Amino acid sequence: MKRYNPKEIEPKWQQQWEQDKLYEASEDATKPKKYILEYFPYPSGAAMHVGHVRNYTIGDALTRFARMQGYNVLHPMGWDAFGLPAENYAIKTGISPQQAIAQNTARFKKQLTQMGFGYDWSREFASSDPEYYRWTQWFFLLLYKRGLAYRKESLQWWCPVDKTVLANEQVENGVCWRCGSIVEKKALPQWFFKITDYADRLAADLDDLNWTDSIKSMQRNWIGCSKGAEVHFAVEGSGQVITVFTTRPDTLYGATFIVMAPEAPLTTQITTDDQRGAVADYIKQTQAKSDIERQETNREKTGVFTGAYAINPINGERIPIWTADYVLAGYGTGAIMAVPAHDERDWAFAKKFDLPIRRVVQNDEPDDQCAHGEGTMINSGEYDGLETSEAREKIVADLARKGIGSERINYKIRDWLISRQRYWGAPIPMIHCEKCGSVPVPEDQLPVVLPDMQSFEPSGDGRSPLARVEEFVNTACPQCAGPAMRETDTMDGFACSSWYFLRFADPHNADKPFDAEKVKHWLPVDDYIGGAEHAVMHLLYARMWTKVMQDEGLINFNEPFKTLRNQGMILAPDGQKMSKSKGNTIEPDGLIEQGYGADAIRIMELFIGPWNQSAAWSVEGMGGSFRFLQRTWALTQEVIESAGGSDEHIIVKDDELKRVIHRAVHRVSKDLEEMGFNTAIAALMEALNQLYKLKLTIPMGVHGDTWYWAMETFLQLLAPFAPHMTEELWEQLHHEDSIHLSSWPTYDEKYLVSDTLTIVVQVNGKVRAQVQVPADASKDQIIKAAGADPKAAEYLAGKEIRKTIFVPGKLVSFVVT
RNA sequence: GGGCGAGUGGCGGAAUUGGUAUACGCGGCGGACUUAAAAUCCGCUGGCUGAAUAAGCCUUGAGGGUUCGAGUCCCUCCUCGCCCACCA
């Protein structure tokens, strides 16, 4: 008997599949398509561990299942190669990023291949290939042409360690998302993408996506749509006007002061001479505070009076103007009307500085704290007696009519800052000319090739290392042909990953980013699989680019990823996050070397728990996965060796064997439709245990054909999880074509039920007995049998049956006195 | 503070959505094979009372409720995880 030896069969089939181009996809109109994609990885210095591998295992199992179901499947793989991980790795090891990428992608590819993942490698590319980033630059120019890319000097987040600016999405609690250092603000001219133009669509279109509620709500939260109004307050004794944003225009009569953000330019302008010193000091203090300090919750309110007064446009009231750091310069208009009676922050501020509080909404909330609820208007002139919701509409309409306000929707999201002062990225294809200003590089001059540099460490002065390469910088203006300088910043890596899923449909097109027909065939992505960490970065950016392309008429859909699957994290056996620095990572290479094999690892990845929940890796669990495969192997060998049996001497029926398999087909199919990988594998283990029992009562020598069919079918059900072993045994069962191209098995309803049913008998809700009844027994027969059971009868004796509940196929419940 | 989610054996987790709670796996215990070990195979394994593979009681974070029947539905509370956090 041949022993199960994954070390022997796994490499064999990996080579065979590659040779047969088994996983290469082409447009085939005769079959429904399915595009399954896992986030393309950063080929960083650290090898992939079993946590990363889970992501690809899920995608691969889905792919194989879909293919066997008759879908034409696209399952590509590539490399998110630009960006800091590769560059930092290169700096650390002293090799060039180009070399680092080549080296790391080779290792990642080997790791993916040895796991048996079926990718269409003919579509492979890296985002750092000039053939690819040429088109990333082309999209930059498209955004520029559509007014969605602009350059502006402003204060931006600056990471002092990575020595580059960061997008808002990349600053988490005041620290750099990548290296964890505290970020600073720096004034630099920077390129932005106008994602704010898409805020409304990005929020609205979430409704139709099959994504988890948590990711959707993260995005909604990040986009932060608030409906309200702008109101203009004249500053007394000056021509200045302060515009405030409020979501509660109904409380306008309750506005007893104005608060302006310290950084708002108008704040200094309206400050009176006698308050100038105090305000200047306060602004200085504010700027000295780190962002973490400013975000501290429940912080004592601080602020200073500016000396100026504003006029409330609705009632002519004269109210003081203060400045305080709880009002943010970057949101809304940088100024608010404070309504302390109905806003907690304003309440706290008014209490601290002894400012007037006037209640304008009557409801059952107490007077001695702020009341944010709805209610009836009071102290509000002509609006008294209205419900707040009515008052809101009426006041906004009146303000608009008088030209002192208007309806307004505000978004929290800011424009996406894409300039990076780092070497390893796609150069921004713009040229700065003294005469013509910023001029786009003509399309026929793309790509703007990233020059080779020996020493590409960031300079830290806010300028990109590319600024040191004179041959790169000095160029001619495309418009006037005069001397000009290239833009030296590179693009955020997230720009490169905002369209890669489209490129996979047509990865080697040299004339355009992709062929419209090919994209139309494959996109949108049907299943997108990855961790939740990209919620407000990649997943938001890619959605925006998709909408831009739709507006440009390049594609015919508005969302790139119909279904998003966020896999749970694999933790180290100690329950901690796996990381190289903690030294607790487990890599598949070692497990394969130990002899478990890729198939057992794949089973383990999926069986460890629900795919979307995190789980701690279990060293012992690997043994269980291996044993299951080993038992499958051994049973198949027995079937092969007993081949040639005939049905001549039928003594025992083989119905039970058929039932086991048909039930397994039913359960595994159903579980896989719902991504129930762990229960699908459990069902297979259960079926295998039953087969081991059945071989004692249904001899293989007698029912050889049925056994042969049973193992064949079993292997097909197992194929999405354990592709190598099933392929090997499929061949040993004399099949010439790959098991992965075979059709998913079907089941016959009649084998899902047995001849007899077990009916539970309850008395007053407690289980007292089980009775066996023929599957075709009538309701009356079953109730009679239930009542006649000795155990049940004991509990029924001398009692009056008040009610009998009958659940077909399940139970009889007697309610007695 | 707000949002989303989760609490089931020694452990990872099942439970057809209101119908035998603890499937499957790990771990543990016992046995077979072996000079022995590994590997493999076969049993048993939620808790308590019991000699018992007799019988009974208890058990899904805690407490209440609805129901013949609740892990599942409703109310109150506790704990943990993730995300957002002075956004007017």
PDB file of N, CA and C in Angstrom, chain A residues 756-806:
ATOM      1  N   THR A 756     -36.025   4.840   8.883  1.00  0.00           N
ATOM      2  CA  THR A 756     -36.673   5.106  10.167  1.00  0.00           C
ATOM      3  C   THR A 756     -36.267   6.479  10.685  1.00  0.00           C
ATOM      4  N   LEU A 757     -37.157   7.039  11.471  1.00  0.00           N
ATOM      5  CA  LEU A 757     -36.897   8.346  12.068  1.00  0.00           C
ATOM      6  C   LEU A 757     -36.827   8.188  13.576  1.00  0.00           C
ATOM      7  N   THR A 758     -36.002   9.005  14.207  1.00  0.00           N
ATOM      8  CA  THR A 758     -35.981   9.041  15.654  1.00  0.00           C
ATOM      9  C   THR A 758     -36.824  10.222  16.098  1.00  0.00           C
ATOM     10  N   ILE A 759     -37.860   9.921  16.851  1.00  0.00           N
ATOM     11  CA  ILE A 759     -38.764  10.976  17.313  1.00  0.00           C
ATOM     12  C   ILE A 759     -38.533  11.184  18.813  1.00  0.00           C
ATOM     13  N   VAL A 760     -38.338  12.418  19.201  1.00  0.00           N
ATOM     14  CA  VAL A 760     -38.144  12.746  20.604  1.00  0.00           C
ATOM     15  C   VAL A 760     -39.505  12.883  21.277  1.00  0.00           C
ATOM     16  N   VAL A 761     -39.623  12.267  22.457  1.00  0.00           N
ATOM     17  CA  VAL A 761     -40.880  12.370  23.192  1.00  0.00           C
ATOM     18  C   VAL A 761     -40.658  13.261  24.406  1.00  0.00           C
ATOM     19  N   GLN A 762     -41.411  14.341  24.467  1.00  0.00           N
ATOM     20  CA  GLN A 762     -41.310  15.239  25.610  1.00  0.00           C
ATOM     21  C   GLN A 762     -42.591  15.160  26.433  1.00  0.00           C
ATOM     22  N   VAL A 763     -42.417  15.278  27.763  1.00  0.00           N
ATOM     23  CA  VAL A 763     -43.576  15.414  28.638  1.00  0.00           C
ATOM     24  C   VAL A 763     -43.359  16.702  29.426  1.00  0.00           C
ATOM     25  N   ASN A 764     -44.293  17.609  29.307  1.00  0.00           N
ATOM     26  CA  ASN A 764     -44.166  18.934  29.919  1.00  0.00           C
ATOM     27  C   ASN A 764     -42.823  19.603  29.585  1.00  0.00           C
ATOM     28  N   GLY A 765     -42.432  19.457  28.312  1.00  0.00           N
ATOM     29  CA  GLY A 765     -41.239  20.163  27.862  1.00  0.00           C
ATOM     30  C   GLY A 765     -39.926  19.481  28.151  1.00  0.00           C
ATOM     31  N   LYS A 766     -39.976  18.328  28.867  1.00  0.00           N
ATOM     32  CA  LYS A 766     -38.720  17.624  29.156  1.00  0.00           C
ATOM     33  C   LYS A 766     -38.613  16.386  28.275  1.00  0.00           C
ATOM     34  N   VAL A 767     -37.405  16.155  27.762  1.00  0.00           N
ATOM     35  CA  VAL A 767     -37.193  14.976  26.934  1.00  0.00           C
ATOM     36  C   VAL A 767     -37.240  13.749  27.834  1.00  0.00           C
ATOM     37  N   ARG A 768     -38.134  12.808  27.523  1.00  0.00           N
ATOM     38  CA  ARG A 768     -38.262  11.604  28.348  1.00  0.00           C
ATOM     39  C   ARG A 768     -37.955  10.331  27.595  1.00  0.00           C
ATOM     40  N   ALA A 769     -38.046  10.378  26.285  1.00  0.00           N
ATOM     41  CA  ALA A 769     -37.799   9.154  25.526  1.00  0.00           C
ATOM     42  C   ALA A 769     -37.554   9.478  24.061  1.00  0.00           C
ATOM     43  N   GLN A 770     -36.998   8.479  23.366  1.00  0.00           N
ATOM     44  CA  GLN A 770     -36.890   8.561  21.914  1.00  0.00           C
ATOM     45  C   GLN A 770     -37.543   7.314  21.351  1.00  0.00           C
ATOM     46  N   VAL A 771     -38.312   7.475  20.307  1.00  0.00           N
ATOM     47  CA  VAL A 771     -38.886   6.284  19.670  1.00  0.00           C
ATOM     48  C   VAL A 771     -38.478   6.255  18.201  1.00  0.00           C
ATOM     49  N   GLN A 772     -38.293   5.032  17.699  1.00  0.00           N
ATOM     50  CA  GLN A 772     -37.988   4.838  16.287  1.00  0.00           C
ATOM     51  C   GLN A 772     -39.298   4.573  15.568  1.00  0.00           C
ATOM     52  N   VAL A 773     -39.538   5.307  14.499  1.00  0.00           N
ATOM     53  CA  VAL A 773     -40.752   5.042  13.715  1.00  0.00           C
ATOM     54  C   VAL A 773     -40.361   4.943  12.243  1.00  0.00           C
ATOM     55  N   PRO A 774     -41.147   4.215  11.461  1.00  0.00           N
ATOM     56  CA  PRO A 774     -40.888   4.166  10.019  1.00  0.00           C
ATOM     57  C   PRO A 774     -41.030   5.564   9.427  1.00  0.00           C
ATOM     58  N   ALA A 775     -40.227   5.848   8.411  1.00  0.00           N
ATOM     59  CA  ALA A 775     -40.220   7.198   7.843  1.00  0.00           C
ATOM     60  C   ALA A 775     -41.589   7.601   7.304  1.00  0.00           C
ATOM     61  N   ASP A 776     -42.382   6.616   6.913  1.00  0.00           N
ATOM     62  CA  ASP A 776     -43.676   6.961   6.308  1.00  0.00           C
ATOM     63  C   ASP A 776     -44.846   6.868   7.304  1.00  0.00           C
ATOM     64  N   ALA A 777     -44.533   6.786   8.589  1.00  0.00           N
ATOM     65  CA  ALA A 777     -45.608   6.675   9.592  1.00  0.00           C
ATOM     66  C   ALA A 777     -46.448   7.950   9.613  1.00  0.00           C
ATOM     67  N   SER A 778     -47.738   7.772   9.914  1.00  0.00           N
ATOM     68  CA  SER A 778     -48.641   8.925   9.957  1.00  0.00           C
ATOM     69  C   SER A 778     -48.514   9.607  11.312  1.00  0.00           C
ATOM     70  N   LYS A 779     -49.072  10.800  11.389  1.00  0.00           N
ATOM     71  CA  LYS A 779     -49.046  11.578  12.618  1.00  0.00           C
ATOM     72  C   LYS A 779     -49.653  10.772  13.775  1.00  0.00           C
ATOM     73  N   ASP A 780     -50.835  10.163  13.517  1.00  0.00           N
ATOM     74  CA  ASP A 780     -51.511   9.401  14.582  1.00  0.00           C
ATOM     75  C   ASP A 780     -50.677   8.220  15.037  1.00  0.00           C
ATOM     76  N   GLN A 781     -50.074   7.541  14.086  1.00  0.00           N
ATOM     77  CA  GLN A 781     -49.237   6.390  14.430  1.00  0.00           C
ATOM     78  C   GLN A 781     -48.057   6.810  15.306  1.00  0.00           C
ATOM     79  N   ILE A 782     -47.468   7.966  14.947  1.00  0.00           N
ATOM     80  CA  ILE A 782     -46.293   8.423  15.693  1.00  0.00           C
ATOM     81  C   ILE A 782     -46.695   8.819  17.109  1.00  0.00           C
ATOM     82  N   ILE A 783     -47.810   9.535  17.232  1.00  0.00           N
ATOM     83  CA  ILE A 783     -48.255   9.957  18.564  1.00  0.00           C
ATOM     84  C   ILE A 783     -48.574   8.736  19.415  1.00  0.00           C
ATOM     85  N   LYS A 784     -49.172   7.753  18.764  1.00  0.00           N
ATOM     86  CA  LYS A 784     -49.510   6.525  19.487  1.00  0.00           C
ATOM     87  C   LYS A 784     -48.245   5.805  19.958  1.00  0.00           C
ATOM     88  N   ALA A 785     -47.286   5.723  19.066  1.00  0.00           N
ATOM     89  CA  ALA A 785     -46.029   5.071  19.408  1.00  0.00           C
ATOM     90  C   ALA A 785     -45.322   5.826  20.533  1.00  0.00           C
ATOM     91  N   ALA A 786     -45.387   7.139  20.476  1.00  0.00           N
ATOM     92  CA  ALA A 786     -44.734   7.965  21.498  1.00  0.00           C
ATOM     93  C   ALA A 786     -45.357   7.718  22.863  1.00  0.00           C
ATOM     94  N   GLY A 787     -46.682   7.712  22.893  1.00  0.00           N
ATOM     95  CA  GLY A 787     -47.379   7.509  24.159  1.00  0.00           C
ATOM     96  C   GLY A 787     -47.179   6.102  24.709  1.00  0.00           C
ATOM     97  N   ALA A 788     -46.919   5.175  23.787  1.00  0.00           N
ATOM     98  CA  ALA A 788     -46.797   3.782  24.203  1.00  0.00           C
ATOM     99  C   ALA A 788     -45.401   3.441  24.721  1.00  0.00           C
ATOM    100  N   ASP A 789     -44.440   4.324  24.449  1.00  0.00           N
ATOM    101  CA  ASP A 789     -43.072   4.063  24.915  1.00  0.00           C
ATOM    102  C   ASP A 789     -43.083   3.910  26.440  1.00  0.00           C
ATOM    103  N   PRO A 790     -42.435   2.840  26.952  1.00  0.00           N
ATOM    104  CA  PRO A 790     -42.502   2.576  28.403  1.00  0.00           C
ATOM    105  C   PRO A 790     -42.063   3.781  29.247  1.00  0.00           C
ATOM    106  N   LYS A 791     -40.984   4.419  28.817  1.00  0.00           N
ATOM    107  CA  LYS A 791     -40.487   5.563  29.589  1.00  0.00           C
ATOM    108  C   LYS A 791     -41.500   6.712  29.596  1.00  0.00           C
ATOM    109  N   ALA A 792     -42.016   6.979  28.424  1.00  0.00           N
ATOM    110  CA  ALA A 792     -42.994   8.057  28.318  1.00  0.00           C
ATOM    111  C   ALA A 792     -44.250   7.700  29.110  1.00  0.00           C
ATOM    112  N   ALA A 793     -44.658   6.458  28.987  1.00  0.00           N
ATOM    113  CA  ALA A 793     -45.883   5.996  29.656  1.00  0.00           C
ATOM    114  C   ALA A 793     -45.802   6.203  31.163  1.00  0.00           C
ATOM    115  N   GLU A 794     -44.590   5.985  31.672  1.00  0.00           N
ATOM    116  CA  GLU A 794     -44.352   6.175  33.102  1.00  0.00           C
ATOM    117  C   GLU A 794     -44.706   7.601  33.539  1.00  0.00           C
ATOM    118  N   TYR A 795     -44.320   8.553  32.708  1.00  0.00           N
ATOM    119  CA  TYR A 795     -44.578   9.955  33.052  1.00  0.00           C
ATOM    120  C   TYR A 795     -46.012  10.377  32.757  1.00  0.00           C
ATOM    121  N   LEU A 796     -46.668   9.585  31.913  1.00  0.00           N
ATOM    122  CA  LEU A 796     -48.044   9.946  31.541  1.00  0.00           C
ATOM    123  C   LEU A 796     -49.072   9.274  32.442  1.00  0.00           C
ATOM    124  N   ALA A 797     -48.621   8.236  33.152  1.00  0.00           N
ATOM    125  CA  ALA A 797     -49.552   7.425  33.950  1.00  0.00           C
ATOM    126  C   ALA A 797     -50.318   8.277  34.956  1.00  0.00           C
ATOM    127  N   GLY A 798     -51.630   8.137  34.931  1.00  0.00           N
ATOM    128  CA  GLY A 798     -52.477   8.822  35.896  1.00  0.00           C
ATOM    129  C   GLY A 798     -52.641  10.306  35.623  1.00  0.00           C
ATOM    130  N   LYS A 799     -52.058  10.782  34.487  1.00  0.00           N
ATOM    131  CA  LYS A 799     -52.180  12.206  34.166  1.00  0.00           C
ATOM    132  C   LYS A 799     -53.144  12.394  33.007  1.00  0.00           C
ATOM    133  N   GLU A 800     -53.714  13.574  32.963  1.00  0.00           N
ATOM    134  CA  GLU A 800     -54.603  13.887  31.852  1.00  0.00           C
ATOM    135  C   GLU A 800     -53.813  14.655  30.790  1.00  0.00           C
ATOM    136  N   ILE A 801     -53.845  14.183  29.567  1.00  0.00           N
ATOM    137  CA  ILE A 801     -53.143  14.886  28.488  1.00  0.00           C
ATOM    138  C   ILE A 801     -53.994  16.047  28.013  1.00  0.00           C
ATOM    139  N   ARG A 802     -53.469  17.253  28.238  1.00  0.00           N
ATOM    140  CA  ARG A 802     -54.249  18.452  27.890  1.00  0.00           C
ATOM    141  C   ARG A 802     -53.962  18.925  26.473  1.00  0.00           C
ATOM    142  N   LYS A 803     -52.796  18.582  26.009  1.00  0.00           N
ATOM    143  CA  LYS A 803     -52.407  19.086  24.692  1.00  0.00           C
ATOM    144  C   LYS A 803     -51.313  18.181  24.146  1.00  0.00           C
ATOM    145  N   THR A 804     -51.322  17.961  22.844  1.00  0.00           N
ATOM    146  CA  THR A 804     -50.250  17.193  22.222  1.00  0.00           C
ATOM    147  C   THR A 804     -49.688  18.007  21.063  1.00  0.00           C
ATOM    148  N   ILE A 805     -48.378  18.250  21.121  1.00  0.00           N
ATOM    149  CA  ILE A 805     -47.727  19.003  20.037  1.00  0.00           C
ATOM    150  C   ILE A 805     -46.959  18.032  19.170  1.00  0.00           C
ATOM    151  N   PHE A 806     -47.139  18.158  17.878  1.00  0.00           N
ATOM    152  CA  PHE A 806     -46.505  17.252  16.938  1.00  0.00           C
ATOM    153  C   PHE A 806     -45.668  18.051  15.947  1.00  0.00           C
TER     154      PHE A 806
END
